[in-house]
Amino acid sequence: MAGKTGIACFDSWTVELLKTGYLHNHARMWFASIWIFTLRLPWRLGADFFFRHLLDGDAASNTLSWRWVAGLHTRGRPYVATAKNIATFSVQRFNLKDNDFANVAHGLEATEPDGLPPVLPLRAVNYPLTTRRASCNNF
Ligand SMILES: Cc1cc2nc3c(=O)[nH]c(=O)nc-3n(C[C@H](O)[C@H](O)[C@H](O)COP(=O)(O)OP(=O)(O)OC[C@H]3O[C@@H](n4cnc5c(N)ncnc54)[C@H](O)[C@@H]3O)c2cc1C
């Protein structure tokens, strides 16, 4: 959450999210995949981190997107970030090696029983400041 994992792309996206409240859809997918499968952190914690910082944070879209990456919706088909994909779609901004990432064969379906997860209270809605532009100038 401080952007100090040593995985250059991941740390950069963390800082970008904290500073701007935004990440491109691909970066969200890669971030969630690395969080879950490479760093082996709980997906709920990652979803909570996104939800607190995304200007477009949305309980349904965010939660279900994290669950999709984890393979909990499309069971047996997790979304796995690869070095090649990140290098291609970041236009070589991040050149990583395949062994920077987890070798994923299965999603998290075995860790979660069938049925709905417990319902937790949502945080209060934080409306974006219309007087302040989100900026990517520092990247
Ligand atoms: C892990 C993860 C968490 C996410 N959390 C949120 C969230 O909290 N709130 C949220 O609104 N979206 C979320 N998304 C979906 C998506 O990343 C954003 O909707 C999109 O990046 C918004 O960018 P944009 O407004 O520039 O739209 P563009 O990329 O220009 O797309 C145009 C419109 O299409 C819709 N859209 C694009 N990609 C998606 C997608 N994958 N799923 C659903 N709608 C999409 C958006 O409504 C957007 O307004 C998440 C995706 C992932 C992988």
PDB file of C-alpha atoms and ligand atoms in Angstrom:
ATOM      1  CA  MET A   1       0.000   0.000   0.000  1.00  0.00           C
ATOM      2  CA  ALA A   2       3.077   2.242   0.321  1.00  0.00           C
ATOM      3  CA  GLY A   3       4.329   1.180  -3.130  1.00  0.00           C
ATOM      4  CA  LYS A   4       7.519  -0.448  -1.849  1.00  0.00           C
ATOM      5  CA  THR A   5       7.310  -4.021  -3.105  1.00  0.00           C
ATOM      6  CA  GLY A   6      10.303  -3.711  -5.467  1.00  0.00           C
ATOM      7  CA  ILE A   7       8.104  -4.687  -8.448  1.00  0.00           C
ATOM      8  CA  ALA A   8       8.562  -1.512 -10.512  1.00  0.00           C
ATOM      9  CA  CYS A   9       5.224  -1.468 -12.326  1.00  0.00           C
ATOM     10  CA  PHE A  10       3.233  -2.356  -9.217  1.00  0.00           C
ATOM     11  CA  ASP A  11       4.938   0.312  -7.097  1.00  0.00           C
ATOM     12  CA  SER A  12       4.369   2.892  -9.836  1.00  0.00           C
ATOM     13  CA  TRP A  13       0.643   2.057 -10.093  1.00  0.00           C
ATOM     14  CA  THR A  14       0.329   2.260  -6.299  1.00  0.00           C
ATOM     15  CA  VAL A  15       1.766   5.781  -6.257  1.00  0.00           C
ATOM     16  CA  GLU A  16      -0.366   6.746  -9.262  1.00  0.00           C
ATOM     17  CA  LEU A  17      -3.513   5.504  -7.512  1.00  0.00           C
ATOM     18  CA  LEU A  18      -2.672   7.330  -4.283  1.00  0.00           C
ATOM     19  CA  LYS A  19      -1.855  10.585  -6.091  1.00  0.00           C
ATOM     20  CA  THR A  20      -4.570  10.678  -8.741  1.00  0.00           C
ATOM     21  CA  GLY A  21      -7.361   8.370  -7.568  1.00  0.00           C
ATOM     22  CA  TYR A  22      -7.289   6.684 -10.975  1.00  0.00           C
ATOM     23  CA  LEU A  23      -5.763   3.732 -12.811  1.00  0.00           C
ATOM     24  CA  HIS A  24      -6.478   2.584 -16.367  1.00  0.00           C
ATOM     25  CA  ASN A  25      -8.529  -0.603 -16.561  1.00  0.00           C
ATOM     26  CA  HIS A  26      -5.517  -2.692 -17.652  1.00  0.00           C
ATOM     27  CA  ALA A  27      -3.451  -1.395 -14.733  1.00  0.00           C
ATOM     28  CA  ARG A  28      -6.290  -2.333 -12.359  1.00  0.00           C
ATOM     29  CA  MET A  29      -6.313  -5.863 -13.770  1.00  0.00           C
ATOM     30  CA  TRP A  30      -2.521  -6.250 -13.553  1.00  0.00           C
ATOM     31  CA  PHE A  31      -2.417  -4.689 -10.083  1.00  0.00           C
ATOM     32  CA  ALA A  32      -5.094  -7.033  -8.730  1.00  0.00           C
ATOM     33  CA  SER A  33      -3.438 -10.070 -10.326  1.00  0.00           C
ATOM     34  CA  ILE A  34      -0.005  -9.273  -8.874  1.00  0.00           C
ATOM     35  CA  TRP A  35      -1.596  -8.486  -5.490  1.00  0.00           C
ATOM     36  CA  ILE A  36      -3.401 -11.818  -5.370  1.00  0.00           C
ATOM     37  CA  PHE A  37      -1.089 -14.263  -7.135  1.00  0.00           C
ATOM     38  CA  THR A  38       2.436 -12.839  -6.822  1.00  0.00           C
ATOM     39  CA  LEU A  39       2.270 -11.056  -3.465  1.00  0.00           C
ATOM     40  CA  ARG A  40      -0.296 -13.563  -2.176  1.00  0.00           C
ATOM     41  CA  LEU A  41      -2.265 -10.917  -0.303  1.00  0.00           C
ATOM     42  CA  PRO A  42      -5.990 -11.306   0.486  1.00  0.00           C
ATOM     43  CA  TRP A  43      -8.150 -10.058  -2.411  1.00  0.00           C
ATOM     44  CA  ARG A  44     -10.572  -8.396   0.018  1.00  0.00           C
ATOM     45  CA  LEU A  45      -7.757  -6.206   1.347  1.00  0.00           C
ATOM     46  CA  GLY A  46      -6.833  -5.177  -2.205  1.00  0.00           C
ATOM     47  CA  ALA A  47     -10.448  -4.422  -3.081  1.00  0.00           C
ATOM     48  CA  ASP A  48     -10.730  -2.317   0.067  1.00  0.00           C
ATOM     49  CA  PHE A  49      -7.524  -0.430  -0.876  1.00  0.00           C
ATOM     50  CA  PHE A  50      -8.904   0.344  -4.361  1.00  0.00           C
ATOM     51  CA  PHE A  51     -12.306   1.309  -3.018  1.00  0.00           C
ATOM     52  CA  ARG A  52     -10.786   3.822  -0.601  1.00  0.00           C
ATOM     53  CA  HIS A  53      -8.660   5.526  -3.248  1.00  0.00           C
ATOM     54  CA  LEU A  54     -10.430   5.272  -6.635  1.00  0.00           C
ATOM     55  CA  LEU A  55     -12.389   8.397  -7.524  1.00  0.00           C
ATOM     56  CA  ASP A  56     -14.782   6.084  -9.389  1.00  0.00           C
ATOM     57  CA  GLY A  57     -14.725   3.560  -6.520  1.00  0.00           C
ATOM     58  CA  ASP A  58     -17.902   1.515  -6.845  1.00  0.00           C
ATOM     59  CA  ALA A  59     -18.801  -1.352  -4.514  1.00  0.00           C
ATOM     60  CA  ALA A  60     -20.227  -3.586  -7.235  1.00  0.00           C
ATOM     61  CA  SER A  61     -17.760  -2.942 -10.069  1.00  0.00           C
ATOM     62  CA  ASN A  62     -14.736  -3.009  -7.778  1.00  0.00           C
ATOM     63  CA  THR A  63     -15.692  -6.072  -5.750  1.00  0.00           C
ATOM     64  CA  LEU A  64     -16.759  -8.128  -8.755  1.00  0.00           C
ATOM     65  CA  SER A  65     -13.674  -7.091 -10.748  1.00  0.00           C
ATOM     66  CA  TRP A  66     -11.401  -8.285  -7.935  1.00  0.00           C
ATOM     67  CA  ARG A  67     -13.388 -11.512  -7.716  1.00  0.00           C
ATOM     68  CA  TRP A  68     -13.109 -11.933 -11.497  1.00  0.00           C
ATOM     69  CA  VAL A  69      -9.304 -11.520 -11.374  1.00  0.00           C
ATOM     70  CA  ALA A  70      -9.155 -14.050  -8.500  1.00  0.00           C
ATOM     71  CA  GLY A  71     -11.165 -16.558 -10.539  1.00  0.00           C
ATOM     72  CA  LEU A  72     -14.023 -16.558  -8.051  1.00  0.00           C
ATOM     73  CA  HIS A  73     -16.691 -15.685 -10.616  1.00  0.00           C
ATOM     74  CA  THR A  74     -15.269 -17.337 -13.694  1.00  0.00           C
ATOM     75  CA  ARG A  75     -14.144 -20.260 -11.548  1.00  0.00           C
ATOM     76  CA  GLY A  76     -11.122 -22.071 -12.874  1.00  0.00           C
ATOM     77  CA  ARG A  77     -10.203 -19.088 -15.079  1.00  0.00           C
ATOM     78  CA  PRO A  78      -8.307 -16.489 -13.034  1.00  0.00           C
ATOM     79  CA  TYR A  79      -6.874 -13.405 -14.745  1.00  0.00           C
ATOM     80  CA  VAL A  80      -3.092 -13.778 -14.701  1.00  0.00           C
ATOM     81  CA  ALA A  81      -0.829 -10.797 -15.465  1.00  0.00           C
ATOM     82  CA  THR A  82       2.199 -11.579 -17.638  1.00  0.00           C
ATOM     83  CA  ALA A  83       5.420  -9.680 -18.267  1.00  0.00           C
ATOM     84  CA  LYS A  84       4.795  -9.718 -22.036  1.00  0.00           C
ATOM     85  CA  ASN A  85       1.296  -8.284 -21.747  1.00  0.00           C
ATOM     86  CA  ILE A  86       2.405  -5.499 -19.396  1.00  0.00           C
ATOM     87  CA  ALA A  87       5.418  -4.619 -21.593  1.00  0.00           C
ATOM     88  CA  THR A  88       3.282  -4.541 -24.756  1.00  0.00           C
ATOM     89  CA  PHE A  89       0.379  -2.494 -23.416  1.00  0.00           C
ATOM     90  CA  SER A  90       2.542  -0.112 -21.368  1.00  0.00           C
ATOM     91  CA  VAL A  91       4.471   0.520 -24.632  1.00  0.00           C
ATOM     92  CA  GLN A  92       7.640  -0.906 -23.036  1.00  0.00           C
ATOM     93  CA  ARG A  93       7.399   1.456 -20.059  1.00  0.00           C
ATOM     94  CA  PHE A  94       7.799  -1.593 -17.851  1.00  0.00           C
ATOM     95  CA  ASN A  95      10.150  -4.321 -19.008  1.00  0.00           C
ATOM     96  CA  LEU A  96       9.793  -7.231 -16.666  1.00  0.00           C
ATOM     97  CA  LYS A  97      10.814 -10.850 -16.675  1.00  0.00           C
ATOM     98  CA  ASP A  98       8.335 -13.708 -16.616  1.00  0.00           C
ATOM     99  CA  ASN A  99       9.829 -14.957 -13.356  1.00  0.00           C
ATOM    100  CA  ASP A 100       8.846 -11.646 -11.691  1.00  0.00           C
ATOM    101  CA  PHE A 101       5.344 -13.136 -11.631  1.00  0.00           C
ATOM    102  CA  ALA A 102       3.656 -16.103 -10.070  1.00  0.00           C
ATOM    103  CA  ASN A 103       3.153 -19.242 -12.143  1.00  0.00           C
ATOM    104  CA  VAL A 104      -0.591 -19.543 -11.653  1.00  0.00           C
ATOM    105  CA  ALA A 105      -2.493 -22.696 -12.439  1.00  0.00           C
ATOM    106  CA  HIS A 106      -5.593 -22.115 -10.293  1.00  0.00           C
ATOM    107  CA  GLY A 107      -7.637 -19.217  -8.994  1.00  0.00           C
ATOM    108  CA  LEU A 108      -8.784 -18.838  -5.408  1.00  0.00           C
ATOM    109  CA  GLU A 109     -11.937 -20.930  -5.812  1.00  0.00           C
ATOM    110  CA  ALA A 110     -10.708 -23.593  -3.388  1.00  0.00           C
ATOM    111  CA  THR A 111     -10.273 -20.977  -0.651  1.00  0.00           C
ATOM    112  CA  GLU A 112     -13.858 -19.824  -0.714  1.00  0.00           C
ATOM    113  CA  PRO A 113     -16.878 -22.037  -0.134  1.00  0.00           C
ATOM    114  CA  ASP A 114     -19.829 -21.687  -2.466  1.00  0.00           C
ATOM    115  CA  GLY A 115     -22.295 -19.024  -1.465  1.00  0.00           C
ATOM    116  CA  LEU A 116     -22.230 -15.334  -0.772  1.00  0.00           C
ATOM    117  CA  PRO A 117     -19.458 -13.703   1.275  1.00  0.00           C
ATOM    118  CA  PRO A 118     -20.538 -11.953   4.503  1.00  0.00           C
ATOM    119  CA  VAL A 119     -22.046  -8.510   4.046  1.00  0.00           C
ATOM    120  CA  LEU A 120     -19.918  -5.724   5.534  1.00  0.00           C
ATOM    121  CA  PRO A 121     -20.896  -2.067   6.022  1.00  0.00           C
ATOM    122  CA  LEU A 122     -19.828   0.259   3.188  1.00  0.00           C
ATOM    123  CA  ARG A 123     -17.789   3.387   3.791  1.00  0.00           C
ATOM    124  CA  ALA A 124     -19.484   6.780   3.303  1.00  0.00           C
ATOM    125  CA  VAL A 125     -19.424   8.050  -0.293  1.00  0.00           C
ATOM    126  CA  ASN A 126     -16.519  10.437  -0.973  1.00  0.00           C
ATOM    127  CA  TYR A 127     -17.524  12.655  -3.860  1.00  0.00           C
ATOM    128  CA  PRO A 128     -14.679  13.843  -6.133  1.00  0.00           C
ATOM    129  CA  LEU A 129     -13.598  17.468  -5.667  1.00  0.00           C
ATOM    130  CA  THR A 130     -14.918  19.214  -8.755  1.00  0.00           C
ATOM    131  CA  THR A 131     -12.593  22.157  -8.109  1.00  0.00           C
ATOM    132  CA  ARG A 132      -9.439  20.026  -8.315  1.00  0.00           C
ATOM    133  CA  ARG A 133      -8.162  18.198 -11.387  1.00  0.00           C
ATOM    134  CA  ALA A 134      -6.650  14.756 -11.002  1.00  0.00           C
ATOM    135  CA  SER A 135      -3.127  15.029 -12.412  1.00  0.00           C
ATOM    136  CA  CYS A 136      -0.584  12.577 -13.789  1.00  0.00           C
ATOM    137  CA  ASN A 137       2.156  15.232 -14.050  1.00  0.00           C
ATOM    138  CA  ASN A 138       4.507  13.422 -11.724  1.00  0.00           C
ATOM    139  CA  PHE A 139       4.695  10.270 -13.824  1.00  0.00           C
TER     140      PHE A 139
HETATM  141  C1  LIG B   1      -9.652  -4.720 -10.099  1.00  0.00           C
HETATM  142  C2  LIG B   1     -10.596  -3.734 -10.772  1.00  0.00           C
HETATM  143  C3  LIG B   1     -11.321  -2.830 -10.004  1.00  0.00           C
HETATM  144  C4  LIG B   1     -12.221  -1.944 -10.637  1.00  0.00           C
HETATM  145  N1  LIG B   1     -12.925  -1.068  -9.843  1.00  0.00           N
HETATM  146  C5  LIG B   1     -13.822  -0.242 -10.440  1.00  0.00           C
HETATM  147  C6  LIG B   1     -14.570   0.689  -9.650  1.00  0.00           C
HETATM  148  O1  LIG B   1     -14.441   0.748  -8.419  1.00  0.00           O
HETATM  149  N2  LIG B   1     -15.458   1.505 -10.302  1.00  0.00           N
HETATM  150  C7  LIG B   1     -15.637   1.462 -11.672  1.00  0.00           C
HETATM  151  O2  LIG B   1     -16.440   2.245 -12.188  1.00  0.00           O
HETATM  152  N3  LIG B   1     -14.949   0.582 -12.414  1.00  0.00           N
HETATM  153  C8  LIG B   1     -14.047  -0.259 -11.853  1.00  0.00           C
HETATM  154  N4  LIG B   1     -13.335  -1.127 -12.618  1.00  0.00           N
HETATM  155  C9  LIG B   1     -13.648  -1.191 -14.079  1.00  0.00           C
HETATM  156  C10 LIG B   1     -12.776  -0.283 -14.994  1.00  0.00           C
HETATM  157  O3  LIG B   1     -11.403  -0.318 -14.627  1.00  0.00           O
HETATM  158  C11 LIG B   1     -13.212   1.203 -14.986  1.00  0.00           C
HETATM  159  O4  LIG B   1     -14.592   1.290 -15.196  1.00  0.00           O
HETATM  160  C12 LIG B   1     -12.530   1.973 -16.095  1.00  0.00           C
HETATM  161  O5  LIG B   1     -11.123   1.907 -15.955  1.00  0.00           O
HETATM  162  C13 LIG B   1     -12.962   3.414 -16.071  1.00  0.00           C
HETATM  163  O6  LIG B   1     -12.091   4.204 -16.919  1.00  0.00           O
HETATM  164  P1  LIG B   1     -12.656   5.292 -17.910  1.00  0.00           P
HETATM  165  O7  LIG B   1     -13.726   6.089 -17.233  1.00  0.00           O
HETATM  166  O8  LIG B   1     -11.476   6.010 -18.501  1.00  0.00           O
HETATM  167  O9  LIG B   1     -13.380   4.443 -18.999  1.00  0.00           O
HETATM  168  P2  LIG B   1     -12.895   3.845 -20.385  1.00  0.00           P
HETATM  169  O10 LIG B   1     -11.736   2.896 -20.154  1.00  0.00           O
HETATM  170  O11 LIG B   1     -12.716   4.971 -21.383  1.00  0.00           O
HETATM  171  O12 LIG B   1     -14.219   3.032 -20.753  1.00  0.00           O
HETATM  172  C14 LIG B   1     -15.484   3.685 -21.072  1.00  0.00           C
HETATM  173  C15 LIG B   1     -16.547   3.239 -20.104  1.00  0.00           C
HETATM  174  O13 LIG B   1     -16.649   1.801 -20.118  1.00  0.00           O
HETATM  175  C16 LIG B   1     -16.789   1.286 -18.800  1.00  0.00           C
HETATM  176  N5  LIG B   1     -15.738   0.279 -18.524  1.00  0.00           N
HETATM  177  C17 LIG B   1     -14.470   0.199 -19.084  1.00  0.00           C
HETATM  178  N6  LIG B   1     -13.834  -0.893 -18.637  1.00  0.00           N
HETATM  179  C18 LIG B   1     -14.712  -1.536 -17.812  1.00  0.00           C
HETATM  180  C19 LIG B   1     -14.640  -2.742 -17.039  1.00  0.00           C
HETATM  181  N7  LIG B   1     -13.575  -3.535 -17.037  1.00  0.00           N
HETATM  182  N8  LIG B   1     -15.733  -3.066 -16.304  1.00  0.00           N
HETATM  183  C20 LIG B   1     -16.833  -2.278 -16.280  1.00  0.00           C
HETATM  184  N9  LIG B   1     -16.970  -1.136 -16.975  1.00  0.00           N
HETATM  185  C21 LIG B   1     -15.919  -0.772 -17.723  1.00  0.00           C
HETATM  186  C22 LIG B   1     -16.664   2.446 -17.815  1.00  0.00           C
HETATM  187  O14 LIG B   1     -17.967   2.695 -17.272  1.00  0.00           O
HETATM  188  C23 LIG B   1     -16.232   3.637 -18.647  1.00  0.00           C
HETATM  189  O15 LIG B   1     -16.921   4.813 -18.255  1.00  0.00           O
HETATM  190  C24 LIG B   1     -12.407  -1.995 -12.035  1.00  0.00           C
HETATM  191  C25 LIG B   1     -11.672  -2.903 -12.794  1.00  0.00           C
HETATM  192  C26 LIG B   1     -10.777  -3.762 -12.184  1.00  0.00           C
HETATM  193  C27 LIG B   1      -9.978  -4.743 -13.032  1.00  0.00           C
END
